[in-house]
Coordinates of C-alpha atoms in Angstrom, one line a residue:
X1 CA 13.2 8.2 11.7
X2 CA 9.5 7.7 9.6
X3 CA 7.9 5.0 7.2
X4 CA 10.5 5.1 4.4
X5 CA 13.6 4.2 6.4
X6 CA 12.1 1.3 8.7
X7 CA 11.1 -0.1 5.1
X8 CA 14.8 0.3 4.3
X9 CA 16.0 -1.0 7.3
X10 CA 13.5 -3.7 6.9
X11 CA 14.9 -4.8 3.6
X12 CA 18.8 -4.1 4.4
X13 CA 18.2 -6.7 7.8
X14 CA 16.3 -9.4 5.4
X15 CA 18.9 -9.1 2.6
X16 CA 19.6 -13.0 2.9
X17 CA 16.1 -13.6 2.2
X18 CA 16.1 -11.6 -0.8
X19 CA 14.8 -13.5 -4.1
X20 CA 14.1 -16.8 -2.0
X21 CA 10.3 -18.7 -2.1
X22 CA 8.4 -20.4 0.9
X23 CA 5.6 -21.5 0.0
X24 CA 2.6 -19.9 1.2
X25 CA 4.3 -16.4 1.2
X26 CA 5.7 -14.4 -1.6
X27 CA 9.3 -13.8 -1.3
X28 CA 11.2 -10.6 -0.9
X29 CA 12.0 -9.3 -4.5
X30 CA 15.7 -7.8 -5.5
X31 CA 15.7 -4.1 -6.1
X32 CA 14.7 -3.5 -9.7
X33 CA 12.5 -6.9 -9.8
X34 CA 9.0 -6.7 -9.1
X35 CA 6.2 -10.0 -8.0
X36 CA 3.4 -10.8 -10.7
X37 CA 1.4 -12.8 -11.8
X38 CA 2.2 -15.3 -14.6
X39 CA 0.7 -16.6 -17.3
X40 CA 2.4 -18.7 -19.9
X41 CA 5.7 -20.8 -19.1
X42 CA 7.8 -21.3 -22.5
X43 CA 10.8 -23.5 -21.8
X44 CA 13.7 -23.2 -24.2
X45 CA 17.1 -25.4 -24.8
X46 CA 20.2 -24.2 -23.6
X47 CA 20.7 -23.0 -27.8
X48 CA 17.6 -21.5 -27.4
X49 CA 15.9 -24.3 -29.5
X50 CA 11.5 -23.8 -28.2
X51 CA 10.6 -27.4 -25.9
X52 CA 7.5 -26.5 -24.2
X53 CA 5.0 -24.6 -23.3
X54 CA 1.9 -24.3 -20.7
X55 CA -0.5 -22.0 -19.0
X56 CA -0.3 -21.1 -15.8
X57 CA -3.1 -22.4 -13.2
X58 CA -4.5 -19.0 -11.0
X59 CA -3.7 -20.5 -8.3
X60 CA 0.2 -20.9 -8.7
X61 CA 2.1 -18.4 -6.6
X62 CA 3.7 -15.1 -8.5
X63 CA 6.9 -15.1 -10.1
X64 CA 10.0 -12.0 -9.7
X65 CA 11.0 -10.5 -13.1
X66 CA 13.0 -7.6 -13.6
X67 CA 11.4 -4.3 -14.4
X68 CA 13.4 -0.7 -15.6
X69 CA 12.4 2.6 -14.0
X70 CA 9.8 2.8 -16.4
X71 CA 8.0 -0.6 -16.5
X72 CA 7.9 -1.0 -12.7
X73 CA 5.5 2.1 -12.5
X74 CA 4.1 2.1 -16.9
X75 CA 1.0 2.9 -17.7
X76 CA -0.7 4.4 -20.5
X77 CA -1.6 3.1 -24.1
X78 CA 2.0 2.4 -25.0
X79 CA 3.9 1.6 -21.5
X80 CA 7.4 0.9 -21.8
X81 CA 8.3 -2.7 -22.2
X82 CA 9.9 -5.2 -19.5
X83 CA 13.1 -6.1 -19.8
X84 CA 12.2 -9.9 -20.4
X85 CA 8.7 -11.0 -18.7
X86 CA 6.3 -9.1 -20.5
X87 CA 3.2 -9.8 -21.8
X88 CA 3.0 -11.9 -25.8
X89 CA 2.3 -8.4 -27.4
X90 CA 5.8 -7.8 -26.2
X91 CA 6.9 -10.7 -26.8
X92 CA 5.4 -11.5 -30.5
X93 CA 5.6 -9.9 -33.4
X94 CA 3.2 -8.5 -34.9
X95 CA 2.9 -5.2 -32.6
X96 CA 6.4 -3.6 -34.5
X97 CA 6.5 -1.0 -31.7
X98 CA 5.6 -2.7 -28.5
X99 CA 7.7 -5.8 -30.4
X100 CA 10.7 -3.8 -31.5
X101 CA 11.2 -1.8 -28.6
X102 CA 11.3 -5.5 -26.5
X103 CA 13.7 -6.9 -28.6
X104 CA 15.9 -3.8 -28.7
X105 CA 16.1 -3.6 -24.7
X106 CA 16.5 -7.2 -24.7
X107 CA 19.2 -7.3 -27.4
X108 CA 21.3 -4.5 -24.6
X109 CA 21.1 -6.7 -22.1
X110 CA 22.0 -10.0 -24.0
X111 CA 25.0 -8.3 -25.5
X112 CA 25.7 -6.8 -22.3
X113 CA 29.3 -8.3 -20.1
X114 CA 26.9 -9.0 -17.4
X115 CA 24.5 -11.3 -19.5
X116 CA 24.1 -15.3 -18.3
X117 CA 23.9 -18.1 -21.0
X118 CA 20.2 -18.3 -20.0
X119 CA 19.6 -14.7 -21.0
X120 CA 21.7 -15.4 -24.2
X121 CA 19.0 -18.6 -25.1
X122 CA 16.1 -16.5 -24.3
X123 CA 17.2 -14.1 -26.2
X124 CA 18.2 -16.1 -29.4
X125 CA 14.4 -17.4 -29.0
X126 CA 12.9 -14.4 -29.1
X127 CA 14.8 -13.3 -32.2
X128 CA 13.2 -16.6 -34.0
X129 CA 10.2 -14.6 -33.8
X130 CA 8.5 -17.9 -33.4
X131 CA 6.6 -18.3 -30.3
X132 CA 3.0 -18.3 -31.8
X133 CA 3.7 -21.0 -33.8
X134 CA 5.2 -22.7 -31.2
X135 CA 2.2 -22.2 -28.9
X136 CA -0.2 -23.2 -31.6
X137 CA 1.9 -26.2 -33.0
X138 CA 1.9 -27.7 -29.1
X139 CA -1.1 -27.3 -28.1
X140 CA -1.5 -24.7 -25.3
X141 CA -5.3 -23.9 -24.5
X142 CA -6.6 -20.8 -26.3
X143 CA -3.6 -20.3 -29.0
X144 CA -4.6 -23.1 -31.4
X145 CA -5.5 -22.1 -34.9
X146 CA -9.2 -20.9 -34.2
X147 CA -8.8 -19.3 -30.8
X148 CA -8.9 -15.7 -30.1
X149 CA -5.2 -15.4 -28.8
X150 CA -4.7 -13.7 -25.3
X151 CA -1.8 -11.2 -25.9
X152 CA -2.2 -9.9 -22.5
X153 CA -1.0 -13.3 -21.0
X154 CA 2.7 -12.8 -19.7
X155 CA 5.8 -14.9 -20.4
X156 CA 8.1 -15.8 -18.2
X157 CA 10.9 -18.4 -19.3
X158 CA 12.1 -21.8 -18.4
X159 CA 15.9 -22.9 -20.1
X160 CA 16.9 -26.3 -19.7
X161 CA 20.6 -27.7 -18.8
X162 CA 22.8 -28.6 -15.8
X163 CA 23.9 -25.8 -13.3
X164 CA 22.7 -22.6 -11.8
X165 CA 23.2 -20.8 -15.1
X166 CA 19.6 -22.6 -15.9
X167 CA 16.3 -23.5 -14.8
X168 CA 13.4 -21.6 -14.2
X169 CA 14.2 -17.2 -14.6
X170 CA 11.9 -16.4 -11.8
X171 CA 13.8 -18.3 -9.3
X172 CA 18.1 -17.6 -10.8
X173 CA 19.8 -15.7 -8.3
X174 CA 22.9 -15.2 -10.9
X175 CA 19.9 -13.6 -13.3
X176 CA 18.8 -11.5 -10.7
X177 CA 22.3 -9.8 -10.1
X178 CA 23.0 -10.2 -14.0
X179 CA 20.2 -7.5 -14.3
X180 CA 20.7 -5.0 -11.3
X181 CA 24.4 -5.2 -12.6
X182 CA 23.4 -4.6 -15.7
X183 CA 20.8 -2.4 -15.5
X184 CA 23.1 -0.5 -12.7
X185 CA 26.0 0.3 -15.0
X186 CA 23.4 1.6 -18.0
X187 CA 21.8 4.8 -15.4
X188 CA 25.2 5.5 -14.6
X189 CA 25.1 8.8 -16.6
X190 CA 21.8 9.7 -15.1
X191 CA 21.2 12.5 -12.1
X192 CA 23.1 12.4 -9.0
X193 CA 21.7 14.0 -5.9
X194 CA 21.1 14.1 -2.2
X195 CA 18.5 11.4 -1.1
X196 CA 16.6 12.9 1.6
X197 CA 15.4 9.4 3.0
X198 CA 19.2 8.0 3.5
X199 CA 21.4 11.3 3.4
X200 CA 23.9 10.0 0.9
X201 CA 24.0 10.9 -2.8
X202 CA 24.2 8.9 -5.7
X203 CA 21.8 8.5 -8.5
X204 CA 18.2 9.4 -8.3
X205 CA 15.1 8.4 -8.8
X206 CA 13.1 9.7 -11.4
X207 CA 9.8 7.5 -11.1
X208 CA 8.7 4.6 -8.5
X209 CA 6.8 1.6 -8.4
X210 CA 3.7 0.5 -7.8
X211 CA 1.9 -2.3 -6.6
X212 CA 2.5 -1.6 -2.6
X213 CA -0.5 -3.2 -1.2
X214 CA -1.9 -6.0 -3.8
X215 CA -5.7 -4.7 -4.1
X216 CA -4.4 -1.0 -5.2
X217 CA -2.1 -2.7 -8.0
X218 CA -1.8 1.6 -10.0
X219 CA -1.6 3.4 -6.8
X220 CA 1.8 5.0 -6.0
X221 CA 2.7 6.0 -2.7
X222 CA 5.3 8.4 -4.4
X223 CA 4.7 10.7 -7.6
X224 CA 4.5 13.6 -9.2
X225 CA 2.6 15.3 -12.3
X226 CA 2.5 18.8 -12.6
X227 CA 1.3 18.4 -16.1
X228 CA -2.9 17.1 -15.0
X229 CA -2.7 16.2 -11.3
X230 CA -0.8 19.9 -10.5
X231 CA 1.2 17.8 -7.4
X232 CA 3.4 20.6 -6.7
X233 CA 2.6 23.9 -8.7
X234 CA 2.3 26.9 -6.6
X235 CA 5.3 25.9 -3.8
X236 CA 8.0 24.2 -6.5
X237 CA 9.2 25.2 -9.4
X238 CA 10.1 21.3 -10.4
X239 CA 9.2 17.9 -8.3
X240 CA 12.9 17.8 -7.2
X241 CA 12.6 20.6 -5.5
X242 CA 10.0 18.6 -3.3
X243 CA 12.0 15.8 -2.4
X244 CA 14.9 14.0 -3.7
X245 CA 15.3 9.8 -3.5
X246 CA 18.4 7.4 -4.3
X247 CA 17.2 5.2 -6.9
X248 CA 18.2 2.3 -4.6
X249 CA 16.7 3.4 -1.6
X250 CA 12.9 3.8 -3.1
X251 CA 13.1 0.1 -4.4
X252 CA 14.2 -0.4 -1.1
X253 CA 11.4 0.6 0.2
X254 CA 8.7 -0.4 -2.2
X255 CA 9.8 -3.9 -2.4
X256 CA 9.8 -3.9 1.8
X257 CA 6.5 -2.7 1.7
X258 CA 5.0 -4.8 -0.8
X259 CA 6.6 -8.1 1.2
X260 CA 5.3 -7.0 4.2
X261 CA 2.0 -6.1 2.8
X262 CA 1.3 -9.4 1.3
X263 CA 2.2 -11.9 4.1
X264 CA 1.2 -9.8 7.4
X265 CA -1.1 -7.2 6.1
X266 CA -4.6 -7.3 7.2
X267 CA -7.2 -4.9 4.9
X268 CA -10.4 -3.8 6.9
X269 CA -12.6 -1.6 3.9
X270 CA -9.6 -1.9 1.7
X271 CA -7.5 0.1 4.3
X272 CA -4.0 -2.1 4.4
X273 CA -2.8 -2.0 8.3
X274 CA 0.9 -3.7 8.4
X275 CA 2.6 -4.0 11.8
X276 CA 5.8 -5.7 12.1
X277 CA 9.3 -5.2 13.9
X278 CA 12.4 -4.6 11.2
X279 CA 14.5 -7.2 11.9
X280 CA 11.4 -9.8 11.3
X281 CA 10.7 -10.8 15.3
X282 CA 7.2 -11.9 15.4
X283 CA 4.8 -9.1 16.9
X284 CA 1.5 -8.9 18.0
X285 CA -0.7 -7.1 15.4
X286 CA -3.3 -4.2 16.9
X287 CA -5.9 -5.4 15.2
X288 CA -5.3 -8.9 16.8
X289 CA -5.8 -10.1 20.4
X290 CA -3.5 -9.8 22.4
X291 CA -3.2 -12.9 25.1
X292 CA -1.4 -16.5 23.3
X293 CA -3.4 -18.7 26.3
X294 CA -6.5 -19.9 24.8
X295 CA -7.8 -21.5 27.9
X296 CA -11.2 -20.4 29.5
X297 CA -10.4 -17.8 32.5
X298 CA -13.5 -17.6 34.9
X299 CA -11.8 -14.8 37.3
X300 CA -11.1 -11.8 36.4
X301 CA -7.5 -12.1 39.2
X302 CA -6.7 -14.9 36.6
X303 CA -6.9 -13.1 33.6
X304 CA -4.7 -10.2 34.8
X305 CA -2.3 -13.0 36.4
X306 CA -2.3 -14.1 32.4
X307 CA -2.2 -11.0 30.7
X308 CA 1.2 -10.6 32.8
X309 CA 2.6 -13.7 31.6
X310 CA 2.0 -12.7 28.5
X311 CA 3.6 -9.6 28.5
X312 CA 6.5 -10.8 30.0
X313 CA 6.4 -13.7 27.0
X314 CA 6.5 -11.3 24.3
X315 CA 8.7 -8.6 25.8
X316 CA 11.3 -11.6 26.2
X317 CA 11.1 -12.6 22.5
X318 CA 12.6 -8.3 21.6
X319 CA 15.9 -7.4 22.2
X320 CA 16.4 -4.6 24.0
X321 CA 18.3 -2.8 21.2
X322 CA 16.1 -4.4 17.9
X323 CA 12.7 -4.2 19.5
X324 CA 11.0 -1.1 17.4
X325 CA 7.5 -2.2 16.2
X326 CA 6.3 0.3 13.1
X327 CA 2.5 0.3 12.6
X328 CA 0.8 1.8 8.9
X329 CA -2.6 1.8 7.2
X330 CA -2.1 2.3 3.8
X331 CA -5.1 3.6 1.6
X332 CA -5.6 5.2 -2.0
X333 CA -8.8 7.7 -2.3
X334 CA -7.7 6.6 -6.1
X335 CA -6.9 4.7 -8.3
X336 CA -3.6 5.8 -8.9
X337 CA -2.4 7.5 -5.0
X338 CA -1.4 5.4 -2.5
X339 CA -1.6 7.0 1.3
X340 CA -0.1 6.7 4.6
X341 CA -3.5 7.2 6.5
X342 CA -1.7 6.3 9.5
X343 CA 1.6 5.7 11.1
X344 CA 3.3 5.2 14.3
X345 CA 6.9 3.5 15.8
X346 CA 7.3 3.5 19.2
X347 CA 9.4 0.5 21.4
X348 CA 8.2 -2.5 22.1
X349 CA 7.5 -2.5 25.8
X350 CA 5.7 0.5 25.7
X351 CA 3.4 -0.9 22.4
X352 CA 2.7 -4.2 24.4
X353 CA 2.2 -2.0 27.4
X354 CA -0.4 -0.4 25.7
X355 CA -2.0 -3.9 24.3
X356 CA -1.9 -4.8 27.6
X357 CA -4.0 -2.2 29.2
X358 CA -6.5 -2.1 27.0
X359 CA -7.1 -5.8 27.5
X360 CA -7.1 -4.9 31.4
X361 CA -9.8 -2.5 30.6
X362 CA -11.8 -3.2 27.5
X363 CA -13.1 -6.9 28.5
X364 CA -15.9 -8.3 29.9
X365 CA -17.4 -12.5 30.7
X366 CA -17.8 -13.9 27.1
X367 CA -20.0 -17.0 28.6
X368 CA -17.7 -20.2 27.9
X369 CA -15.2 -19.2 26.8
X370 CA -14.2 -17.1 29.8
X371 CA -13.2 -13.1 30.4
X372 CA -12.4 -11.6 26.9
X373 CA -10.9 -8.5 24.9
X374 CA -13.4 -8.0 21.8
X375 CA -11.3 -7.9 18.6
X376 CA -11.6 -4.4 17.1
X377 CA -13.4 -5.5 14.0
X378 CA -16.1 -7.2 16.7
X379 CA -16.7 -3.5 18.3
X380 CA -16.3 -1.5 14.9
X381 CA -19.5 -3.8 12.9
X382 CA -21.4 -4.4 15.9
X383 CA -21.2 0.0 16.3
X384 CA -21.4 1.0 12.8
X385 CA -22.5 -1.6 10.9
X386 CA -26.3 -1.9 9.6
X387 CA -28.5 -5.9 10.8
X388 CA -29.5 -7.4 7.5
X389 CA -31.9 -10.0 8.8
X390 CA -32.0 -12.1 5.6
X391 CA -28.2 -12.5 6.1
X392 CA -29.0 -13.0 10.2
X393 CA -25.1 -10.7 10.5
X394 CA -24.4 -6.8 10.8
X395 CA -23.0 -5.7 7.4
X396 CA -20.4 -2.3 7.5
X397 CA -19.8 -0.4 4.9
X398 CA -16.7 -0.5 3.5
X399 CA -16.1 3.4 3.9
X400 CA -17.2 3.6 7.4
X401 CA -15.3 0.2 8.0
X402 CA -11.8 1.3 7.2
X403 CA -12.4 4.7 9.3
X404 CA -13.8 3.1 12.2
X405 CA -11.2 0.7 12.1
X406 CA -8.4 3.2 12.1
X407 CA -9.8 5.2 15.1
X408 CA -9.8 1.9 17.1
X409 CA -6.4 0.8 16.2
X410 CA -5.2 4.9 17.4
X411 CA -7.1 4.3 20.4
X412 CA -5.2 0.6 21.2
X413 CA -2.0 2.0 20.5
X414 CA -2.1 6.0 21.5
X415 CA -3.6 5.3 24.6
X416 CA -6.5 7.3 23.3
X417 CA -9.7 7.2 25.5
X418 CA -12.8 5.4 23.5
X419 CA -15.1 7.4 21.9
X420 CA -18.6 8.1 23.4
X421 CA -20.2 8.0 19.2
X422 CA -18.6 4.2 19.6
X423 CA -20.0 3.6 22.9
X424 CA -23.5 5.3 21.9
X425 CA -24.1 3.4 19.1
X426 CA -23.5 -0.3 20.9
X427 CA -25.7 0.6 23.0
X428 CA -28.5 1.1 20.5
X429 CA -27.8 -1.6 19.1
X430 CA -27.7 -4.3 22.2
X431 CA -30.7 -2.8 23.3
X432 CA -32.9 -4.2 20.5
X433 CA -31.9 -8.1 21.2
X434 CA -34.8 -8.9 19.8
X435 CA -33.4 -8.7 16.2
X436 CA -30.8 -11.3 16.5
X437 CA -30.6 -14.8 16.7
X438 CA -29.5 -16.1 20.2
X439 CA -25.9 -16.4 19.8
X440 CA -25.9 -12.9 18.1
X441 CA -27.3 -10.8 20.6
X442 CA -25.3 -12.8 23.3
X443 CA -22.4 -11.2 20.8
X444 CA -23.4 -8.0 20.5
X445 CA -24.7 -7.8 24.1
X446 CA -20.8 -9.0 25.1
X447 CA -19.0 -6.1 23.0
X448 CA -21.0 -3.4 24.3
X449 CA -20.5 -4.4 27.6
X450 CA -17.1 -4.4 27.3
X451 CA -16.9 -0.9 25.7
X452 CA -18.4 0.3 28.3
X453 CA -16.8 -1.2 31.2
X454 CA -13.6 0.7 28.7
X455 CA -15.8 3.9 28.4
X456 CA -16.1 3.9 31.9
X457 CA -12.4 3.6 33.0
X458 CA -10.7 5.9 30.8
X459 CA -13.3 9.0 31.3
X460 CA -14.4 8.5 34.8
X461 CA -11.9 6.6 36.2
X462 CA -14.4 4.0 37.8
X463 CA -13.5 0.2 37.1
X464 CA -16.6 -1.7 36.6
X465 CA -17.1 -4.9 38.4
X466 CA -17.4 -8.2 36.0
X467 CA -19.2 -10.1 38.5
X468 CA -22.3 -9.1 39.8
X469 CA -23.1 -6.3 42.6
X470 CA -26.4 -6.3 43.8
X471 CA -26.2 -3.5 46.4
X472 CA -24.7 -1.1 43.9
X473 CA -25.8 2.8 43.8
X474 CA -26.8 3.3 39.7
X475 CA -30.1 3.4 38.6
X476 CA -30.1 1.9 35.7
X477 CA -28.2 -0.8 36.4
X478 CA -30.5 -2.2 39.1
X479 CA -33.0 -1.2 36.4
X480 CA -31.4 -3.3 33.9
X481 CA -31.0 -6.6 36.8
X482 CA -35.0 -5.9 37.0
X483 CA -35.0 -6.3 33.2
X484 CA -33.0 -9.8 33.0
X485 CA -35.1 -10.8 36.1
X486 CA -38.6 -10.3 34.1
X487 CA -36.8 -11.9 31.3
X488 CA -36.2 -14.7 33.3
X489 CA -39.5 -15.3 34.8
X490 CA -41.1 -15.3 31.4
X491 CA -39.0 -17.5 30.2
X492 CA -39.4 -20.1 33.1
X493 CA -43.3 -20.4 32.6
X494 CA -42.9 -21.6 28.8
X495 CA -42.6 -25.1 27.4
X496 CA -39.2 -26.9 26.9
X497 CA -37.8 -25.9 23.5
X498 CA -40.3 -22.6 23.3
X499 CA -38.0 -19.8 21.9
X500 CA -40.6 -17.4 21.4
X501 CA -39.6 -13.7 23.1
X502 CA -40.8 -12.4 25.6
X503 CA -42.7 -9.6 26.6
X504 CA -39.3 -7.6 28.5
X505 CA -36.9 -8.4 25.6
X506 CA -39.2 -7.2 23.0
X507 CA -40.0 -4.4 24.6
X508 CA -36.8 -3.3 25.9
X509 CA -36.6 0.2 23.7
X510 CA -39.5 1.0 25.5
X511 CA -38.2 -0.3 28.4
X512 CA -34.5 1.7 28.2
X513 CA -36.7 5.2 27.4
X514 CA -39.6 4.7 30.0
X515 CA -37.6 2.3 32.5
X516 CA -40.2 2.1 35.6
X517 CA -43.5 2.2 33.3
X518 CA -42.6 -0.6 31.1
X519 CA -41.3 -2.7 33.9
X520 CA -44.7 -2.3 35.7
X521 CA -46.5 -3.4 32.8
X522 CA -44.5 -6.2 32.1
X523 CA -44.6 -7.3 35.4
X524 CA -48.8 -7.2 36.1
X525 CA -48.7 -8.8 32.3
X526 CA -46.7 -12.0 34.5
X527 CA -48.7 -11.4 37.6
X528 CA -52.0 -11.9 35.2
X529 CA -50.6 -14.0 31.9
X530 CA -48.0 -16.5 33.6
X531 CA -47.3 -16.7 36.7
X532 CA -50.4 -18.8 37.9
X533 CA -49.3 -21.6 35.9
X534 CA -45.7 -21.5 37.2
X535 CA -47.2 -21.1 41.4
X536 CA -48.8 -24.9 40.3
X537 CA -45.7 -26.1 38.6
X538 CA -43.0 -25.1 40.3
X539 CA -44.1 -22.9 43.5
X540 CA -39.9 -22.6 44.3
X541 CA -39.1 -21.2 41.9
X542 CA -42.2 -19.0 41.5
X543 CA -41.0 -17.5 45.4
X544 CA -37.9 -17.1 43.8
X545 CA -38.6 -14.5 40.9
X546 CA -41.5 -12.6 42.9
X547 CA -39.1 -12.5 45.8
X548 CA -36.3 -10.7 43.3
X549 CA -38.6 -8.9 41.2
X550 CA -39.4 -7.5 44.9
X551 CA -35.8 -6.6 46.4
X552 CA -34.9 -5.0 42.4
X553 CA -38.1 -3.0 43.2
X554 CA -36.9 -1.9 47.1
X555 CA -33.5 -0.8 45.1
X556 CA -34.9 0.7 43.1
X557 CA -37.0 2.9 45.3
X558 CA -34.5 4.0 47.6
X559 CA -33.2 6.6 44.4
X560 CA -35.6 10.2 44.1
X561 CA -38.7 9.8 42.6
X562 CA -38.3 12.0 39.6
X563 CA -35.0 9.7 38.8
X564 CA -37.4 6.1 38.6
X565 CA -38.8 7.0 34.8
X566 CA -36.0 8.5 32.9
X567 CA -34.3 7.3 30.2
X568 CA -31.7 4.1 31.0
X569 CA -28.2 5.5 31.2
X570 CA -26.0 2.8 29.3
X571 CA -24.4 0.9 32.9
X572 CA -28.3 -0.9 32.2
X573 CA -26.7 -3.7 30.2
X574 CA -24.3 -4.2 32.4
X575 CA -26.9 -5.0 35.1
X576 CA -29.0 -6.7 32.5
X577 CA -25.9 -8.8 31.6
X578 CA -24.2 -10.1 35.1
X579 CA -28.0 -10.6 36.7
X580 CA -28.9 -12.7 33.3
X581 CA -25.5 -15.1 33.4
X582 CA -26.5 -15.4 37.6
X583 CA -30.3 -16.7 36.8
X584 CA -27.9 -19.1 34.0
X585 CA -26.2 -20.1 36.6
X586 CA -28.4 -21.2 39.2
X587 CA -30.3 -22.6 36.7
X588 CA -27.3 -25.0 35.4
X589 CA -26.9 -26.0 39.5
X590 CA -30.4 -26.0 40.2
X591 CA -30.5 -29.0 36.8
X592 CA -27.3 -30.8 38.4
X593 CA -28.4 -31.2 41.1
X594 CA -31.5 -32.7 40.0
X595 CA -29.6 -35.4 37.8

């Protein structure tokens, strides 16, 4: 199946909540309707007499209004009117072309067998043409005698009375059904054909809705315009040869996708990612965390056990016959065209197994938070963002962010290998720790180590241990350990509250390129400027650092001499992180003993 079939399946599975409002969520709109922000609420009585009007606050939820096929995707200088709720320039007399078209269409619906008492009351009031006078009379802000009128405000209606025939027009199920039935009868003479989505013959759509993604309000997923865009010229003589889609089908598709985007979509660089189960079962998004438990787990075995338990919990919530998971990324290169940048659908068991595999291999100890898998956003931002020293954070260009997020989503969901350029970029940023504040430096280093671990597993089949291995036969790893000890040794010589950057961290970029030469220089500076005072104040600590440095140098000298001063590989960050963690643990233990 494809995106449109899954959208129809989603709509059909959720027909029970069509037009139903829930706090904090946008409703699923009925076919031939759309979701929009109102500007004015006008209240009339059951006989069409004006009663009151008020402005709609910007924080008030959007409403459901009926639309025709033409008005649902309208654009241009003189777009067709909506059937009931529309801008004031259509509802009020003044612009005879727009008001005349609006009133004529409303009259046809109000005089039809499908009309309801609410509709008749609104029609009777609009025909009087007194709305501008009434707004001024009740003192609605912006519509007084001396005010500049906002004719672009969308007017919606309330009709006073008791029973299901009255109330707010955007919540009235009877009014929704009235328009759907009337508009279906009005389109009976339209062209029929085969709907290529559902495989059934019916009335075809000539125009398709927009507003699937809120920040791409005018972009359409389906459109054809051979007059200017040359969408199909050279391949087909008319758009119907490319694809034919039923009117009801396209309405279901667009209503479902708009509903999913509003309530479940997440945006990165304005690329919209939506992940869902067509039957409404909650699904972990590919951009979010897989683990449910927030308990910090320090041991890898505990972390793996928790992942397995989490997998079992997710799988138990997905029935075998309704366990599909759909992932789509939507983006717009222009204001008028919406594209499917990524699409995948798979069984829930496969989907969760892939998320588990990612979190098993792309994880690392993160201080007090325990072992974690970094978020995809953190990976993309720290790898491809630009560090803004004034803001103290990384900022990633929107175009770059959306492309990299999609790459990472594809790696996680499709089981692809971690790209090397991501590793290289993270190692580069993690090799300049002096630029960052302490918390940011720790985060960058944590993400870099997790990604390095993932890359080594994907490309070399090696699982990097998350605990210190003093005997590891890796030159870069041992040099990373040495950098951590040199940094800790100098820090130990500073006074309490002194947050100077050590020589080891300041010279980290040079250390990565020429490790032995820089390490010798830093060690020499320690011997001359810092160790004499440490020997007097804390001889035990002095002896410990000297012993650690000598032991690591011995490990390094066991490698071929020609390699001693070669540029370090990415695992030097792993050795640095783990050695520093061990030193921090030792410092914590010493403090507890002293207390």
